[in-house]
Amino acid sequence: RLTSNTKVAENRETVKVIIEIIIYLARQNIPFRGHDESVNSLNRGNFLQLVKLLSHHHPILSHHMAKIDNSKKKNRLTFLSNVSQNTLIHILGEIVRKNLLTSVAKAGKFSVIIDTTTDVACLEQFSMILRFVDESGHIKERLVALEVVDDSSGRVMFNLFCNICSKYGLNWKSNLIAQSYDGAASMQGQYSDVRTLVQQQNPRAIYVWCFSHVLNLVVVDTCDSCKETHIFFGNIQSLKEFMRARKRTALFLEYQKKFYPDKRPLRMKTFSTTRWTSHHRSLFVIFEKFKAIVATLEDFSESIDRLCSSTANNLLKNITSFSFVTVMFLMNKIIDITTPLSTYLQTPSNDYIQALTMVDIADQRLSKLRTQESVDTILKESKEFSVKNELDEIEFPKIRQRKRKRMDDENNSDEITNSPVDYFRTNVYFLCIDKIKVSLTVRFKDARNIIKDLSFLSYERLLKVSNGDVVPKDTFDSLETWIPEIDKDSIGMEYINFVMSFQKLQSGICPEQLHDEDVLINENTSDEDDSIINSEM
């Protein structure tokens, strides 16, 4: 008979193997459960099947499985049930979190990244990530909490953030130095948002954007700036969805070969409402292959399928309108300015100063578009495009005004409305450019001075300074204001000393001779050798 100590040792070994299985499945992002985990099932899920496989090579686990099969007790502790799996996963998670919080406590200062997303169960998940520097000087980003939220308002998000910090002993009022969220109004607005509520109690918790995400949010602002742009991008999205079918794509490719025999065929790109590059790709295909798209829609507008015919006919009517063409040319102008900025912001190692400079340049170029000459140019190009592609509309249709009923003794006449061109200039062209300019200014204005100071620690800026670029006198002023524990003069001296040796450290260049010859002779000559040399002399 087994002693109690032996049983405890066997149970520990069994649990150890099961924990290793859980860690393996979790690390590989493999689901645990199966659709049918009954004894007679051919596939009981990844967890149970992996336990069974390892039991063939592990005597103690094999003995444990045999006891389960031979036992008549229904409530026997097997460590294999879904409850046991969840319990062990929770325990392992708490161990990981404890180690994480210990590292954060040693680091002292930290920043938070918070985001929300909807999971497959349509539940809103609130995720909170801590960013800190470990004892080795490495930057770490670690998930500390994942909670389900029923309300996505700023106050609810802030309360959840406070509860998480209180639960895990995070002193955010003293040690939080930065915060980064998505662009939702509840997260980054000016009044009852998370950012403002945090900064009311901790002014040092600066708000930092993800720059490429900011530009994507500018896209959303631009798309919804007026009714015409809203409808324009809605038509593009509908066109993409319609052209997804294999038969329609094949016909579209055939018409491209017919109309553009010397050019490479293109496919309709995936359209995302929040990605600038997605808009660029979609507009490029429509602009370059417009005649092939129209021919494809004309064919399917005569389809015997009523839904297909109706959809194709509506799309054909929308994309061949002069309003669609003018907005397309307007968006092409804007995209030509913003795409280089978007591309640069998505590079892994960009220079923050250069990024902000490119934002300012884009804003200046947009300002130059806000002229009557630019409006006339777009209208001229749109008309030429419509004539070239044999469209029915080569100018804006006249705006018909509904007459207001007048009383018998009323002498006032109806006001004269603006012409279609005036309407486009004021309510579409200027409005759209003004909206994107305001969006760029508002979304890129935060923490500019601190970001400029931090940029001098980037690889690109260190390389430029080591090559002779001048370090401004006010460098690190904002850092000292942001974190009073930092001494500006000390950092300045350390920075200059580091820059002086940066190129050698970066290239790993060795000198032509490591040691001085006299030093080598003295180090390799003993006292006995010296006496012999002196006696010979």
XYZ file of C-alpha atoms in Angstrom:
537
model
C 0.000 0.000 0.000
C 1.111 3.503 -0.799
C 1.889 5.777 2.115
C 0.277 9.188 2.343
C 3.595 10.887 1.510
C 3.927 8.760 -1.630
C 0.395 9.672 -2.701
C 1.134 13.356 -2.160
C 4.313 13.072 -4.235
C 2.425 11.319 -7.052
C -0.340 13.926 -7.019
C 2.238 16.717 -7.164
C 3.966 15.094 -10.121
C 0.612 14.629 -11.862
C -0.380 18.254 -11.292
C 3.074 19.356 -12.477
C 2.602 17.575 -15.815
C -0.923 18.972 -16.183
C 0.366 22.490 -15.485
C 3.034 22.054 -18.162
C 0.311 20.971 -20.606
C -1.767 24.052 -19.726
C 1.232 26.359 -20.192
C 2.025 24.754 -23.543
C -1.539 25.133 -24.867
C -1.794 28.702 -23.591
C 1.572 29.722 -25.039
C 0.681 28.249 -28.435
C -2.788 29.852 -28.298
C -4.449 26.448 -28.738
C -8.046 25.933 -27.505
C -8.433 23.541 -24.585
C -11.923 22.094 -24.877
C -13.548 19.810 -27.407
C -17.110 19.718 -28.709
C -17.608 16.260 -27.192
C -15.440 15.320 -24.185
C -17.327 12.156 -23.270
C -15.424 8.908 -22.703
C -16.612 7.417 -25.986
C -15.714 10.495 -28.067
C -13.087 10.034 -30.780
C -11.707 13.529 -30.112
C -12.107 14.845 -26.562
C -10.359 18.157 -27.172
C -6.727 19.275 -27.204
C -6.216 19.225 -23.435
C -7.544 15.725 -22.750
C -5.968 14.284 -25.882
C -2.575 15.725 -24.939
C -2.901 14.315 -21.410
C -3.677 10.907 -22.906
C -0.685 11.136 -25.255
C 1.782 12.042 -22.496
C 0.412 9.317 -20.227
C 1.896 6.767 -22.643
C 5.369 8.122 -21.813
C 4.941 9.182 -18.169
C 4.467 6.316 -15.636
C 2.944 8.415 -12.855
C 0.492 10.146 -15.205
C -0.331 6.756 -16.740
C -1.051 5.358 -13.257
C -3.266 8.376 -12.519
C -5.257 7.858 -15.731
C -5.671 4.145 -14.957
C -7.076 4.975 -11.509
C -9.587 7.332 -13.118
C -10.716 4.662 -15.592
C -11.062 2.003 -12.886
C -12.667 4.201 -10.267
C -16.379 3.910 -9.621
C -16.547 7.221 -7.749
C -18.171 9.964 -9.761
C -16.797 12.805 -7.628
C -13.172 11.691 -7.705
C -10.605 14.513 -8.033
C -9.019 13.994 -11.464
C -7.455 17.443 -12.146
C -8.852 17.065 -15.690
C -12.300 18.663 -15.465
C -13.064 22.045 -16.981
C -13.315 23.456 -13.443
C -9.816 22.199 -12.595
C -8.473 23.599 -15.864
C -9.965 27.028 -15.190
C -8.694 26.988 -11.599
C -5.147 26.146 -12.651
C -5.239 28.750 -15.433
C -6.392 31.360 -12.903
C -3.640 30.391 -10.429
C -0.967 30.544 -13.125
C -2.298 33.919 -14.242
C -2.082 35.275 -10.707
C 1.526 34.063 -10.406
C 2.410 35.843 -13.643
C 0.604 38.986 -12.488
C 2.393 38.896 -9.108
C 5.795 38.745 -10.813
C 4.719 41.551 -13.132
C 3.613 43.798 -10.273
C 6.891 43.119 -8.460
C 8.813 44.279 -11.529
C 6.621 47.389 -11.818
C 7.210 48.206 -8.139
C 10.977 47.973 -8.668
C 10.721 50.187 -11.755
C 8.892 52.893 -9.795
C 7.370 54.826 -12.700
C 5.078 53.309 -15.303
C 2.626 54.217 -18.050
C -0.655 52.608 -19.087
C -2.118 51.604 -22.425
C -5.871 51.040 -22.351
C -8.078 49.814 -25.159
C -11.497 48.267 -25.617
C -12.629 45.761 -28.192
C -15.555 43.442 -28.820
C -14.816 39.721 -28.568
C -16.460 36.824 -30.442
C -19.216 36.718 -27.821
C -20.038 40.394 -28.575
C -18.848 41.431 -25.100
C -16.877 44.636 -24.670
C -13.448 43.751 -23.270
C -11.436 46.354 -21.362
C -7.686 45.661 -21.562
C -5.048 47.448 -19.498
C -1.332 47.172 -20.278
C 1.535 48.460 -18.150
C 4.672 49.824 -19.790
C 7.813 50.125 -17.661
C 11.598 49.722 -17.651
C 12.936 46.613 -15.903
C 16.122 46.333 -13.830
C 18.143 45.485 -16.951
C 17.036 48.670 -18.699
C 14.699 46.905 -21.130
C 11.286 48.368 -21.957
C 8.479 45.943 -21.120
C 4.788 45.972 -22.034
C 2.677 43.532 -20.028
C -1.065 42.906 -19.843
C -2.214 43.351 -16.251
C -6.016 43.121 -16.542
C -8.792 42.126 -18.908
C -12.320 42.998 -17.791
C -15.789 42.921 -19.338
C -17.560 46.309 -19.374
C -21.234 47.003 -19.958
C -20.876 50.755 -20.391
C -18.148 52.414 -22.460
C -18.612 55.930 -21.089
C -15.575 57.807 -19.832
C -16.644 57.800 -16.184
C -17.222 54.034 -16.150
C -13.853 53.410 -17.820
C -12.117 55.666 -15.309
C -13.763 53.931 -12.347
C -12.707 50.540 -13.717
C -9.148 51.825 -14.144
C -9.122 53.036 -10.521
C -10.507 49.722 -9.256
C -7.834 47.732 -11.107
C -5.054 49.955 -9.759
C -6.434 49.700 -6.222
C -6.832 45.920 -6.484
C -3.231 45.365 -7.571
C -1.575 48.059 -5.487
C -0.652 50.431 -8.309
C -0.142 53.980 -7.021
C -1.144 55.723 -10.232
C -1.590 59.130 -8.618
C 2.152 59.295 -7.883
C 3.869 56.851 -10.243
C 1.841 57.063 -13.471
C 3.732 59.284 -15.926
C 1.967 58.616 -19.247
C -1.288 57.282 -20.661
C -2.230 56.121 -24.136
C -5.686 55.173 -25.405
C -7.548 54.799 -28.664
C -9.345 57.714 -30.285
C -12.794 57.125 -28.846
C -14.399 60.234 -27.385
C -14.945 58.471 -24.057
C -11.181 57.916 -23.811
C -9.531 61.083 -25.143
C -12.095 63.879 -25.174
C -11.837 67.110 -23.194
C -14.423 66.821 -20.443
C -15.651 63.541 -18.924
C -13.146 61.273 -20.662
C -10.590 58.955 -19.064
C -7.640 61.160 -19.972
C -9.046 64.278 -18.332
C -10.239 62.437 -15.229
C -6.788 60.918 -14.757
C -4.984 64.230 -15.285
C -7.237 65.986 -12.783
C -5.650 63.862 -10.048
C -2.251 63.336 -11.682
C -1.217 66.203 -14.007
C 2.068 64.432 -14.839
C 0.224 61.608 -16.615
C 0.700 63.031 -20.097
C -1.405 61.720 -22.936
C 0.494 60.171 -25.857
C -1.076 59.093 -29.129
C -0.160 56.197 -31.341
C 0.727 58.428 -34.298
C -0.311 56.055 -37.089
C -3.615 55.428 -35.299
C -4.146 59.168 -34.992
C -3.900 59.581 -38.748
C -6.374 56.750 -39.232
C -8.784 58.632 -36.976
C -8.290 61.709 -39.138
C -9.601 59.522 -41.965
C -12.781 58.849 -40.041
C -13.214 62.565 -39.387
C -12.712 63.323 -43.090
C -15.090 60.612 -44.286
C -17.858 62.021 -42.123
C -17.077 65.702 -42.683
C -20.086 66.231 -44.974
C -22.927 64.323 -46.616
C -21.162 64.024 -49.971
C -17.969 62.434 -48.594
C -20.035 60.190 -46.340
C -22.008 58.918 -49.348
C -18.835 58.704 -51.460
C -17.031 56.310 -49.121
C -20.255 54.395 -48.560
C -20.468 53.811 -52.328
C -16.846 52.621 -52.406
C -17.525 50.191 -49.587
C -20.659 48.892 -51.340
C -18.738 48.545 -54.606
C -16.034 46.516 -52.883
C -18.613 44.210 -51.298
C -20.375 43.736 -54.639
C -17.148 42.921 -56.493
C -16.062 40.279 -53.987
C -17.878 37.477 -55.831
C -15.611 35.288 -57.966
C -17.690 35.657 -61.133
C -17.765 39.452 -60.874
C -14.028 39.639 -60.195
C -13.334 37.440 -63.230
C -15.430 39.688 -65.491
C -13.733 42.786 -64.051
C -10.321 41.302 -64.912
C -11.495 40.489 -68.452
C -12.604 44.074 -69.051
C -9.265 45.338 -67.740
C -7.464 43.249 -70.360
C -9.784 44.708 -72.992
C -9.533 48.401 -72.025
C -5.999 48.411 -70.575
C -4.035 45.726 -72.475
C -0.648 47.219 -71.597
C -1.299 47.592 -67.861
C -1.228 45.035 -65.084
C -4.726 43.953 -63.951
C -5.754 45.070 -60.469
C -8.270 43.725 -57.988
C -10.564 45.675 -55.730
C -8.702 46.044 -52.452
C -10.084 45.300 -49.018
C -11.743 48.446 -47.711
C -11.385 49.485 -44.084
C -13.226 52.522 -42.778
C -10.421 53.379 -40.327
C -7.232 52.843 -42.348
C -5.828 55.582 -44.564
C -3.833 53.162 -46.753
C -7.024 51.201 -47.423
C -8.692 54.311 -48.844
C -5.628 55.036 -50.948
C -5.548 51.552 -52.490
C -9.283 51.488 -53.187
C -9.308 54.926 -54.808
C -6.282 54.035 -56.917
C -8.013 50.964 -58.386
C -11.248 52.863 -59.097
C -9.433 55.786 -60.693
C -7.110 53.657 -62.838
C -9.706 51.049 -63.885
C -12.853 53.181 -63.956
C -13.983 52.177 -67.446
C -13.618 48.458 -66.630
C -15.647 48.894 -63.428
C -18.437 50.681 -65.315
C -18.534 47.966 -67.995
C -18.704 45.245 -65.328
C -21.589 46.961 -63.552
C -23.437 47.491 -66.849
C -23.265 43.753 -67.572
C -24.522 42.758 -64.131
C -27.265 45.410 -64.179
C -28.940 43.201 -66.819
C -28.584 40.022 -64.744
C -31.621 37.790 -64.226
C -30.866 37.883 -60.501
C -33.062 40.707 -59.225
C -30.865 41.588 -56.244
C -27.685 41.538 -58.332
C -29.296 43.611 -61.077
C -30.692 46.182 -58.649
C -27.415 46.552 -56.735
C -25.337 46.886 -59.912
C -27.734 49.454 -61.362
C -27.659 51.586 -58.192
C -23.862 51.424 -57.987
C -23.583 52.325 -61.668
C -25.807 55.344 -61.175
C -23.852 56.494 -58.118
C -20.273 56.152 -59.371
C -20.997 57.755 -62.765
C -22.473 60.889 -61.201
C -20.480 64.091 -61.453
C -20.642 64.474 -57.674
C -18.839 61.130 -57.206
C -16.146 62.092 -59.722
C -15.437 65.480 -58.112
C -15.205 64.007 -54.611
C -12.892 61.307 -55.990
C -10.530 63.964 -57.363
C -10.721 65.882 -54.085
C -9.830 62.774 -52.071
C -6.980 61.972 -54.438
C -5.526 65.427 -53.753
C -5.799 64.908 -49.998
C -4.395 61.381 -50.145
C -1.400 62.532 -52.186
C -0.524 64.796 -49.254
C -1.279 62.462 -46.351
C -0.100 59.076 -47.663
C 3.654 59.846 -47.294
C 2.914 60.928 -43.727
C 0.942 57.741 -43.056
C 3.745 55.590 -44.471
C 6.381 57.304 -42.344
C 4.337 57.073 -39.147
C 4.057 53.300 -39.582
C 7.812 52.734 -39.816
C 9.174 50.909 -36.731
C 11.962 53.421 -36.021
C 10.788 56.881 -36.990
C 12.131 60.167 -35.681
C 9.526 61.985 -33.581
C 10.774 65.421 -34.584
C 10.645 64.424 -38.246
C 7.152 62.980 -37.734
C 5.843 66.220 -36.231
C 7.578 68.191 -38.986
C 5.847 66.074 -41.623
C 2.507 66.693 -39.890
C 3.127 70.442 -40.079
C 4.161 70.185 -43.751
C 0.989 68.237 -44.561
C -1.056 70.927 -42.820
C 0.662 73.655 -44.869
C 0.082 71.804 -48.135
C -3.590 71.375 -47.262
C -3.833 75.118 -46.622
C -2.526 75.776 -50.133
C -5.370 73.652 -51.524
C -7.948 75.947 -49.957
C -8.149 78.384 -52.871
C -10.602 79.109 -55.661
C -7.920 78.135 -58.198
C -7.705 74.651 -56.660
C -11.483 74.294 -56.834
C -11.468 75.297 -60.500
C -8.676 72.802 -61.198
C -10.598 69.932 -59.638
C -13.777 70.837 -61.535
C -11.828 71.015 -64.786
C -10.100 67.660 -64.193
C -13.413 66.071 -63.194
C -15.097 67.284 -66.379
C -12.235 65.996 -68.539
C -12.400 62.639 -66.758
C -16.173 62.413 -67.319
C -15.836 63.233 -71.021
C -12.987 60.751 -71.437
C -15.035 57.951 -69.872
C -18.198 58.951 -71.789
C -20.295 59.654 -68.704
C -23.727 61.234 -69.007
C -23.052 63.873 -66.338
C -20.204 66.267 -67.112
C -21.299 68.943 -64.644
C -23.378 69.280 -61.508
C -27.130 68.937 -61.999
C -29.106 72.041 -61.158
C -30.388 72.262 -57.617
C -34.151 72.336 -57.596
C -35.563 74.362 -54.750
C -38.894 73.544 -53.268
C -41.134 76.597 -53.356
C -42.524 77.709 -50.037
C -46.208 78.339 -49.779
C -47.002 82.034 -49.393
C -50.016 83.731 -47.909
C -52.171 85.978 -50.102
C -50.901 89.216 -48.547
C -47.238 88.136 -48.389
C -44.811 90.035 -50.633
C -41.557 88.200 -49.783
C -40.107 86.061 -52.532
C -38.102 82.850 -52.120
C -34.404 83.341 -51.536
C -32.127 82.566 -54.443
C -30.020 79.500 -53.705
C -26.352 79.155 -54.496
C -25.301 77.476 -57.705
C -24.178 73.804 -57.602
C -20.555 74.922 -58.022
C -20.855 77.331 -55.079
C -22.433 74.583 -53.015
C -19.558 72.195 -53.841
C -16.929 74.814 -53.047
C -18.449 75.832 -49.705
C -20.176 72.711 -48.373
C -17.883 70.009 -49.753
C -14.437 71.216 -50.824
C -13.650 73.872 -48.198
C -15.551 72.021 -45.481
C -13.626 68.801 -46.103
C -10.216 70.502 -46.110
C -11.073 72.548 -43.008
C -12.196 69.395 -41.221
C -9.010 67.459 -41.943
C -6.844 70.467 -40.988
C -8.638 70.869 -37.669
C -8.442 67.131 -37.049
C -4.685 67.097 -37.719
C -4.152 70.042 -35.376
C -6.286 68.690 -32.537
C -5.122 65.084 -32.675
C -1.387 65.836 -32.933
C -1.142 68.737 -30.482
C -0.723 66.808 -27.208
C 2.681 66.400 -25.522
C 4.570 67.916 -28.459
C 7.341 69.443 -26.305
C 7.962 66.274 -24.309
C 7.988 64.172 -27.474
C 10.572 66.521 -28.980
C 12.789 66.080 -25.914
C 12.415 62.304 -25.967
C 13.247 62.209 -29.656
C 16.852 63.149 -28.824
C 17.196 59.695 -27.262
C 16.203 57.927 -30.483
C 18.793 56.138 -32.595
C 18.373 58.454 -35.588
C 18.762 61.626 -33.508
C 21.782 60.259 -31.616
C 23.443 59.491 -34.933
C 22.744 63.002 -36.261
C 24.055 64.702 -33.115
C 27.199 62.545 -33.139
C 27.771 63.720 -36.726
C 27.739 67.369 -35.712
C 24.094 68.421 -35.289
C 23.697 71.082 -32.596
C 21.793 70.200 -29.422
C 19.334 73.045 -28.617
C 19.857 74.810 -25.282
C 16.328 74.058 -24.089
C 16.634 70.315 -24.697
C 15.202 68.322 -21.762
C 13.450 71.395 -20.263
C 10.058 69.764 -20.758
C 11.349 66.480 -19.334
C 12.428 68.224 -16.131
C 9.008 69.849 -15.808
C 7.295 66.542 -16.537
C 9.344 64.464 -14.074
C 10.837 66.690 -11.314
C 13.073 63.840 -10.117
C 15.096 64.304 -13.316
C 17.998 66.768 -13.147
C 18.299 68.521 -16.487
C 21.993 69.396 -16.154
C 22.985 65.849 -15.201
C 21.049 64.372 -18.110
C 22.591 66.939 -20.449
C 26.136 65.981 -19.396
C 25.386 62.258 -19.649
C 23.823 62.807 -23.060
C 26.856 64.671 -24.432
C 29.268 62.053 -23.043
C 27.226 59.244 -24.551
C 26.933 60.953 -27.937
C 30.716 61.420 -28.104
C 31.241 57.654 -28.015
C 28.019 56.691 -29.787
C 29.500 56.072 -33.231
C 32.182 53.755 -31.866
C 29.630 51.889 -29.772
C 27.265 51.643 -32.720
C 29.798 50.450 -35.285
C 31.971 48.394 -32.961
C 35.131 49.858 -34.529
C 38.385 48.674 -32.921
C 41.526 50.860 -32.890
C 44.488 49.825 -35.031
C 46.540 49.026 -31.879
C 44.989 48.119 -28.533
C 48.080 48.603 -26.302
C 51.069 50.921 -26.167
C 54.351 49.153 -27.036
C 56.223 50.438 -23.946
C 53.421 49.220 -21.705
C 53.550 45.784 -23.346
C 57.353 45.535 -22.810
C 57.116 46.571 -19.163
C 54.200 44.202 -18.449
C 55.939 41.208 -20.085
C 59.358 41.772 -18.411
C 59.909 40.327 -14.912
C 62.244 41.652 -12.193
C 64.608 38.736 -12.856
C 64.828 39.695 -16.527
C 65.675 43.253 -15.543
C 68.564 42.097 -13.343
C 69.974 39.926 -16.135
C 69.766 42.791 -18.603
C 71.499 45.150 -16.161
C 74.336 42.642 -15.424
C 74.977 42.138 -19.133
C 75.210 45.836 -19.601
